[in-house]
Coordinates of C-alpha atoms in Angstrom, one line a residue:
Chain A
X12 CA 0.0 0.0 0.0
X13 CA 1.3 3.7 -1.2
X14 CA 0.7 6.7 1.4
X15 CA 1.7 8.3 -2.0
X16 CA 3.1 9.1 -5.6
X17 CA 6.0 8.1 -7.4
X18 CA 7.3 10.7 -9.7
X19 CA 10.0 9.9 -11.9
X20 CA 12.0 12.8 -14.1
X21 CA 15.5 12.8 -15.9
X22 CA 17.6 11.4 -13.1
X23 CA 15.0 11.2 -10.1
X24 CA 12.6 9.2 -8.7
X25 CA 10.5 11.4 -6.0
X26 CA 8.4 9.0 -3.3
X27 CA 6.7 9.4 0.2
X28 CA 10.2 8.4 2.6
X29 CA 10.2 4.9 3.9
X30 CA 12.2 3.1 6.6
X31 CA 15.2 2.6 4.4
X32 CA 15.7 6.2 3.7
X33 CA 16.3 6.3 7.4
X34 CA 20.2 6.5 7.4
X35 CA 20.2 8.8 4.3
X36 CA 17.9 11.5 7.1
X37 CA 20.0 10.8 10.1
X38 CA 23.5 11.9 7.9
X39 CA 21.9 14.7 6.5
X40 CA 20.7 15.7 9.8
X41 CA 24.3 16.3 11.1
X42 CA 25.5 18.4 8.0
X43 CA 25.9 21.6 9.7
X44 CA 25.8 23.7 6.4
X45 CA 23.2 21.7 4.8
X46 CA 20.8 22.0 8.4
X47 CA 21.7 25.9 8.9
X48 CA 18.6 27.0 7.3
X49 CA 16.6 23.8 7.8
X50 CA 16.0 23.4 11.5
X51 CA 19.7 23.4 12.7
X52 CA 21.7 19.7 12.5
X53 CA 19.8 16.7 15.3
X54 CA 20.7 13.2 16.7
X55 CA 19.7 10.5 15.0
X56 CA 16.4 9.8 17.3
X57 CA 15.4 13.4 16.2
X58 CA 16.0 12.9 12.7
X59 CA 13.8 9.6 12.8
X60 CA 11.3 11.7 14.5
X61 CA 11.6 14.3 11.3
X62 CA 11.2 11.5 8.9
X63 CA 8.6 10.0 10.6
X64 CA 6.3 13.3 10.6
X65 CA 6.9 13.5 7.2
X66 CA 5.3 10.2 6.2
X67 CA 2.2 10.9 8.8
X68 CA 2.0 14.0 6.5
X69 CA 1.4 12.2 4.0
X70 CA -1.1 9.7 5.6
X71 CA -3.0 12.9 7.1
X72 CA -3.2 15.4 4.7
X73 CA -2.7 13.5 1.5
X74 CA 0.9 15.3 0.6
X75 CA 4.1 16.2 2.2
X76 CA 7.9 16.3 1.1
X77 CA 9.0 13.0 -0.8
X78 CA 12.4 11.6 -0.6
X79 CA 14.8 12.1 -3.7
X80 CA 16.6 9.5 -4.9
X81 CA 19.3 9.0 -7.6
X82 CA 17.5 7.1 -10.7
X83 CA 21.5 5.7 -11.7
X84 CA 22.5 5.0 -8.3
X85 CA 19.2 4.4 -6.3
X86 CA 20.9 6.8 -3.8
X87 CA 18.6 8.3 -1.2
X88 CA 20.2 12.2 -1.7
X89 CA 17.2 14.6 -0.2
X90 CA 14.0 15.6 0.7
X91 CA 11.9 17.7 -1.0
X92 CA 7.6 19.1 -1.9
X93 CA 4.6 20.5 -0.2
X94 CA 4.9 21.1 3.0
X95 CA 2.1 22.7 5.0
X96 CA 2.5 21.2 8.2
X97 CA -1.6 21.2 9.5
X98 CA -3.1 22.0 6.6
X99 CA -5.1 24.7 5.4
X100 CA -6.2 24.8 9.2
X101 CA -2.3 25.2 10.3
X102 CA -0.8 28.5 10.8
X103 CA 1.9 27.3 8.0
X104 CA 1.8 30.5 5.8
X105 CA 0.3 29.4 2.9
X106 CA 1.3 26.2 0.5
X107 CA 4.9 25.5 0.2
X108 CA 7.4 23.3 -2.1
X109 CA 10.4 23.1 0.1
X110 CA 13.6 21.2 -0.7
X111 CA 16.9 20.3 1.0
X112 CA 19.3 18.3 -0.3
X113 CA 22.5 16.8 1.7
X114 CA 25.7 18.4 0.9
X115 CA 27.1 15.4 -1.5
X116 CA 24.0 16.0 -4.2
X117 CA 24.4 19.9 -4.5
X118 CA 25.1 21.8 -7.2
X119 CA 24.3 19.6 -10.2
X120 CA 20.5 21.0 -10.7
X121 CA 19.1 18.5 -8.7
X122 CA 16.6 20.4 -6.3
X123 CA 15.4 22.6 -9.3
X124 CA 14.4 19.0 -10.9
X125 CA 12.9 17.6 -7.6
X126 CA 11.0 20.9 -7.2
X127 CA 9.7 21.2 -10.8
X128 CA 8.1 17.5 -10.5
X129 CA 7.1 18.4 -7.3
X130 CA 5.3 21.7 -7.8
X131 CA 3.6 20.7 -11.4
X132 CA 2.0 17.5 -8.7
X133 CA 1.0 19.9 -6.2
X134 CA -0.8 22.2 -8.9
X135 CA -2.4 19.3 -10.7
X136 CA -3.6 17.3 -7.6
X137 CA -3.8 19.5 -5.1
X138 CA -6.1 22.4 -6.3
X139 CA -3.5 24.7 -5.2
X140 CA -3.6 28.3 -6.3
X141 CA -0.4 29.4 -5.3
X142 CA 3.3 27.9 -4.4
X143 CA 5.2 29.8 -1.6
X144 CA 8.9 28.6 -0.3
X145 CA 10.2 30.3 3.0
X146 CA 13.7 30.8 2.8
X147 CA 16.1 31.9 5.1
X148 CA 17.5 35.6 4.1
X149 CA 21.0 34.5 4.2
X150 CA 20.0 31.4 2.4
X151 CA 21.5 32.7 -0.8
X152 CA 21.3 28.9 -3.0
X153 CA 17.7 28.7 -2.0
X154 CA 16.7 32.0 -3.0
X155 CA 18.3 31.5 -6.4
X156 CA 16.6 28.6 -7.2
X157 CA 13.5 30.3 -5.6
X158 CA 14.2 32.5 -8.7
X159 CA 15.0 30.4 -11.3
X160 CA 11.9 28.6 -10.6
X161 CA 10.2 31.7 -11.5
X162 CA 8.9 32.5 -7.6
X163 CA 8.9 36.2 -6.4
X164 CA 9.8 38.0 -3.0
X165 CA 6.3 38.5 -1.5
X166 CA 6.8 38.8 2.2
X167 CA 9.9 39.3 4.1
X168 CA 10.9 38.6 7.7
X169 CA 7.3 36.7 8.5
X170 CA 7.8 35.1 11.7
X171 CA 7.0 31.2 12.0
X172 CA 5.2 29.4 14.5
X173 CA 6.7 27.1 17.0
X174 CA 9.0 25.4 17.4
X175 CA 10.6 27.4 15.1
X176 CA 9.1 30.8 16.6
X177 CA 12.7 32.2 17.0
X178 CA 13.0 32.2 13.4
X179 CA 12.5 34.8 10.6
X180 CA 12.1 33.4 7.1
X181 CA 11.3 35.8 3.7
X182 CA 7.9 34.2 1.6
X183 CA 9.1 33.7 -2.5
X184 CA 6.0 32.6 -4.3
X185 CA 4.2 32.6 -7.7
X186 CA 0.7 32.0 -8.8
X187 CA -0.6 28.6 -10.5
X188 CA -0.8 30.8 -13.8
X189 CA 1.9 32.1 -13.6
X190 CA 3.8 28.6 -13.1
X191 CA 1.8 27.1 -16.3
X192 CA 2.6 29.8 -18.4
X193 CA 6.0 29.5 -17.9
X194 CA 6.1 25.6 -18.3
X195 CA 4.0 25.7 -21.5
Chain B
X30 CA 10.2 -0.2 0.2
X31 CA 7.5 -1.1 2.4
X32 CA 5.7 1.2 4.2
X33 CA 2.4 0.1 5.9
X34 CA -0.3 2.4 5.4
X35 CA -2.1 4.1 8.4
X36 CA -5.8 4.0 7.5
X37 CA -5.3 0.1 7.5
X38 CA -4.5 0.4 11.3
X39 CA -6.8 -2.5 13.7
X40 CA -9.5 -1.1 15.3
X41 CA -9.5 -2.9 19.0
X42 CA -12.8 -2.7 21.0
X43 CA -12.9 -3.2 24.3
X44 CA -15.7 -2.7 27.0
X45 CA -16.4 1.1 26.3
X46 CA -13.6 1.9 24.3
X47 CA -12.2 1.7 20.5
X48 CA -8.4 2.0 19.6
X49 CA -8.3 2.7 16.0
X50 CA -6.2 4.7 13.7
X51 CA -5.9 8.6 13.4
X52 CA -8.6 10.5 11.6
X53 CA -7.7 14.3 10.7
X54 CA -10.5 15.3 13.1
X55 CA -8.6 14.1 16.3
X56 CA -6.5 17.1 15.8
X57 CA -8.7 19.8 18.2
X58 CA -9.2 17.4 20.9
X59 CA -5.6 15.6 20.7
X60 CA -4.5 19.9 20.8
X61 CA -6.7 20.3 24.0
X62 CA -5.6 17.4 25.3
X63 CA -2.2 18.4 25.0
X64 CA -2.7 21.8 25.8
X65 CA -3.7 20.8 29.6
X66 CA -0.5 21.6 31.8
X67 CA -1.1 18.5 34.1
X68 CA -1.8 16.0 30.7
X69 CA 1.4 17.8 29.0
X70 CA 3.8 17.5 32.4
X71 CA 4.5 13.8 31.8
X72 CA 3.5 13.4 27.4
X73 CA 6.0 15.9 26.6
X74 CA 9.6 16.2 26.8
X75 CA 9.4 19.5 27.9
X76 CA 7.2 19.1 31.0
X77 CA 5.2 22.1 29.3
X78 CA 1.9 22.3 27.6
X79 CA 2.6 21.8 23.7
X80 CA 1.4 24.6 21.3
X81 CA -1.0 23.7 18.9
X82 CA 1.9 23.5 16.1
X83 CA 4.0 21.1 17.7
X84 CA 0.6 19.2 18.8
X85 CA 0.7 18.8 15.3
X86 CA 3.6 17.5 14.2
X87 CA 3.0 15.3 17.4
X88 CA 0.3 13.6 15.7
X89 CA 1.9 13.2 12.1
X90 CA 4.9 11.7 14.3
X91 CA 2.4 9.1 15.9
X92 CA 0.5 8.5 11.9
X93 CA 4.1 8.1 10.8
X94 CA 5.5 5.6 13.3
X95 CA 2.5 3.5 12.1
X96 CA 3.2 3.9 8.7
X97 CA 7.3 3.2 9.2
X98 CA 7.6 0.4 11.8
X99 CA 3.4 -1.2 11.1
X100 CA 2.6 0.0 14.7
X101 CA 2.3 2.8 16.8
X102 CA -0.3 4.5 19.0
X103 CA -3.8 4.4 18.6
X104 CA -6.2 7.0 19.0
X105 CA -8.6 6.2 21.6
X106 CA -12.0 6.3 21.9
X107 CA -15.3 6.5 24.1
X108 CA -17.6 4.1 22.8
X109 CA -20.4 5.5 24.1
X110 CA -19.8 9.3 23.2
X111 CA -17.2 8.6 20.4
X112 CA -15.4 11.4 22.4
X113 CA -11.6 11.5 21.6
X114 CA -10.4 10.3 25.0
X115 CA -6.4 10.1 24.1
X116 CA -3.8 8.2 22.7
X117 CA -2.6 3.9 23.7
X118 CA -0.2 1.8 22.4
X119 CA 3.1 0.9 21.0
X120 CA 5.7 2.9 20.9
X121 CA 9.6 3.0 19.5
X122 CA 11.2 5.8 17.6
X123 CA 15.1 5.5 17.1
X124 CA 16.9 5.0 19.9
X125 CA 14.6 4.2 22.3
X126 CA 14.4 1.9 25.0
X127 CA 12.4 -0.8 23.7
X128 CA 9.1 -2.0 22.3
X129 CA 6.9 0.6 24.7
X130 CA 3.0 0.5 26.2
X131 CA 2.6 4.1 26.3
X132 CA -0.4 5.6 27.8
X133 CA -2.1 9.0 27.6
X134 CA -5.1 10.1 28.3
X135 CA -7.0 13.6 28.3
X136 CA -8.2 14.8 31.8
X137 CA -11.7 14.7 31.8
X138 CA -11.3 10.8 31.4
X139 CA -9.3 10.1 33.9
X140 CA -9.8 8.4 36.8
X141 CA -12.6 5.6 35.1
X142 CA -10.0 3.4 34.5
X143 CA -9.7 4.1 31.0
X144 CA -6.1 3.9 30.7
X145 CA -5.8 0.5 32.2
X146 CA -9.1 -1.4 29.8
X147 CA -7.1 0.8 26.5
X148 CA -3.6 -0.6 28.1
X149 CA -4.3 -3.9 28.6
X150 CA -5.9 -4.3 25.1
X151 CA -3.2 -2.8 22.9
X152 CA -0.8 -5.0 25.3
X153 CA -2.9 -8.1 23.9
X154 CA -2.7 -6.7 21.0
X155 CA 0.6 -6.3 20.7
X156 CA 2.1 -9.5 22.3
X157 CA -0.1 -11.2 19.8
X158 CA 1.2 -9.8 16.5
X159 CA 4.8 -9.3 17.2
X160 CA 6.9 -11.8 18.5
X161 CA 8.1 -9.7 21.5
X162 CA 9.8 -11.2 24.3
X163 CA 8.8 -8.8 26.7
X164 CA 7.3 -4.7 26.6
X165 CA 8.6 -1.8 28.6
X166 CA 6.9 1.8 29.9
X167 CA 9.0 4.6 30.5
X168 CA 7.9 6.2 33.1
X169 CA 8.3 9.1 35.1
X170 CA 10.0 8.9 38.4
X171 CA 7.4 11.7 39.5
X172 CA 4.1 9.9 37.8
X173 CA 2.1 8.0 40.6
X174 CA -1.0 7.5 38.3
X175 CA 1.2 6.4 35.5
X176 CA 3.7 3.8 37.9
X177 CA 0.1 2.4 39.9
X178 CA -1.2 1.4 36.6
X179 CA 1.9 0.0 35.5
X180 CA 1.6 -2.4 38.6
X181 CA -2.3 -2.6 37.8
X182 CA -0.5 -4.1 34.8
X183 CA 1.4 -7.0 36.4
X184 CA 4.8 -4.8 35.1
X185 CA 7.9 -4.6 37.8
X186 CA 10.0 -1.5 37.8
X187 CA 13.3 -2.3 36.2
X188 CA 16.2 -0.2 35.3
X189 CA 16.0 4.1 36.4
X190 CA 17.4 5.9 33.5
X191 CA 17.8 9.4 32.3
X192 CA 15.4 10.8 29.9
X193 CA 14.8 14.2 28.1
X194 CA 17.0 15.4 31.4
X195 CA 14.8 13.7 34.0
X196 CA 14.6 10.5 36.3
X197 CA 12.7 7.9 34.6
X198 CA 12.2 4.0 35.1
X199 CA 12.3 1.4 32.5
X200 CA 8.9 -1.0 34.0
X201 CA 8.8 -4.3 32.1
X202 CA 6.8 -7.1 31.7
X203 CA 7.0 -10.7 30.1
X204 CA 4.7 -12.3 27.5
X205 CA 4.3 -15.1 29.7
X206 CA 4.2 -12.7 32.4
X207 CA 1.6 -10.4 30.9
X208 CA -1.0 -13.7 29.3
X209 CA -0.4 -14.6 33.5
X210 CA -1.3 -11.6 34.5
X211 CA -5.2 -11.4 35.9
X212 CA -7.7 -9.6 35.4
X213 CA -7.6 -11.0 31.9
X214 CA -10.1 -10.2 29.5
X215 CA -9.8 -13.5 28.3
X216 CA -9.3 -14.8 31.7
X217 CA -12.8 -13.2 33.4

């Protein structure tokens, strides 16, 4: 039984995270650069925890981040898609595609691949209007591919709820529209 | 990969409870629940009442245990009302200290021996479909209600550990131990 999709591009394969993705999460989880802007590096129980959430996302609201894996390799390399922890009833500000990708898998267009598949799901099964990605202001890789993606600054220095209430992130976003146009 | 999906999780019914899976709508009254400073003092690691965020992400953690290790805690219910009275069952993120009973129940349903009839069914429950040698409680050295139900259970206290910064004990039971153990539901 699937909690969710499998999406397949180029060189991905994009699916809800299962138990063998576990050790890919937990070595992520203590690459201090790669964590900075993602919640700050955790143990291993903690990371389970994080992986863990992530898959009850999925059970509960019907989406959440999948796991990115290498299509040559089979390697597990990142995480990455909507992400609105409790809903459209959460105070989440709005409907995000988020990605993070451990250190190893940067820098060869991989998150901008992930978060193309990811977003053209999330606007053809989700009935979203709109994609947002909060991003760290000093998050400068992020907000590039923010921009490449075609997103926007719309809101800057909006405040998160807890437990990450002692962080400040700025809101790039674009309009379902907008996205189609551009991928016509 | 094999994940096992959460809506397929066994609905248990005891004597005036269900123990089924999570449905979205638990959310407000698991959030209550855990909103209650004397419910949070022992359910979270903080000791504090969790904001309705992290109450959250509290749940998807419980719907995702299910769906990674094919158990996890049920959501309790009142049979009669179909109240959300709390949340019974296995627990064992990483790193933890064994194949847990965990209890937790809101405060307007304690004291009705609700904790003990949802314990002692997901204990069934779970000696029956894994093949576990024995099940553990972590409890907190400070948590009367919590260690006189463990008794109530037939457990003995075992190891005292630290956990999240505080005293705990490890209490422990046996499978033969717990099918010996009386009042039985099978055995009344």
């Amino acid at each position: 039984m699937e909690i969710g999709p499998t999406l397949t591009t180029e060189r991905l394969i994009l699916r809800p995270p299962a138990h063998e993705d576990f050790d890919g999460f937990a070595s992520m989880a203590q690459e201090e650069d790669t964590m900075r802007f993602i919640g700050g590096v955790a143990p291993r129980d903690a990371a389970w925890r994080g992986m863990a959430a992530l898959a009850g996302a999925w059970a509960l609201l019907g989406y959440s981040m999948f796991s990115v894996l290498r299509r040559d390799t089979g390697e597990w390399i990142g995480r990455l898609g909507p992400w609105r922890p409790g809903g459209k009833e959460g105070s989440w500000p709005g409907d995000e595609v988020g990605w993070g990708l451990k250190r190893a898998a940067m820098g060869q267009g991989f998150a901008q691949e992930g978060a193309t598949a990811a977003i053209d799901w999330a606007f053809d099964h989700l009935g979203w209007d709109r994609v947002i990605h909060c991003i760290d202001k000093q998050n400068a890789p992020s907000i590039a591919l923010a921009l490449r993606l075609g997103s926007r600054l719309e809101r800057e220095n909006h405040q998160l709820a807890p437990p990450f209430e002692t962080h400040k992130v700025d809101i790039y976003g674009q309009s379902k529209a907008e996205w189609k146009a551009r991928r016509r | 990969m094999s994940l096992f999906d959460p809506n397929a999780t066994p609905r248990i019914e005891t004597e005036r409870l269900v123990l089924r899976g999570w449905r979205k709508d638990d959310f407000e009254p698991f959030a209550a629940m855990m909103a209650d400073a004397q419910t949070a003092r022992f359910l979270s690691a903080e000791q504090r009442p969790r904001d309705r965020a992290s109450a959250w992400r509290d749940m998807a953690l419980f719907v995702g245990h299910w769906a990674l290790r094919g158990y996890g805690l049920f959501a309790v219910e009142e049979k009669e009302s179909g109240a959300f009275v709390g949340r019974v069952g296995a627990w064992r993120p990483e790193c933890w200290v064994g194949f847990e009973l965990g209890w937790g129940l809101a405060r307007p349903f304690w004291g009705r021996g609700y904790a003990r009839e949802a314990a002692r069914a997901a204990g069934d429950w779970a000696f029956a479909q894994f093949p576990l040698e024995r099940i553990v409680s972590l409890i907190h050295a400070d948590n009367a209600p919590s260690q006189k139900l463990a008794q109530r259970l037939g457990m003995r206290i075992g190891a005292s550990t630290i956990h999240a910064g505080m005293p705990h004990d490890v209490w422990e039971i046996s499978r033969a131990d717990w099918f010996r153990t009386s009042p039985h539901p099978a055995a009344v």
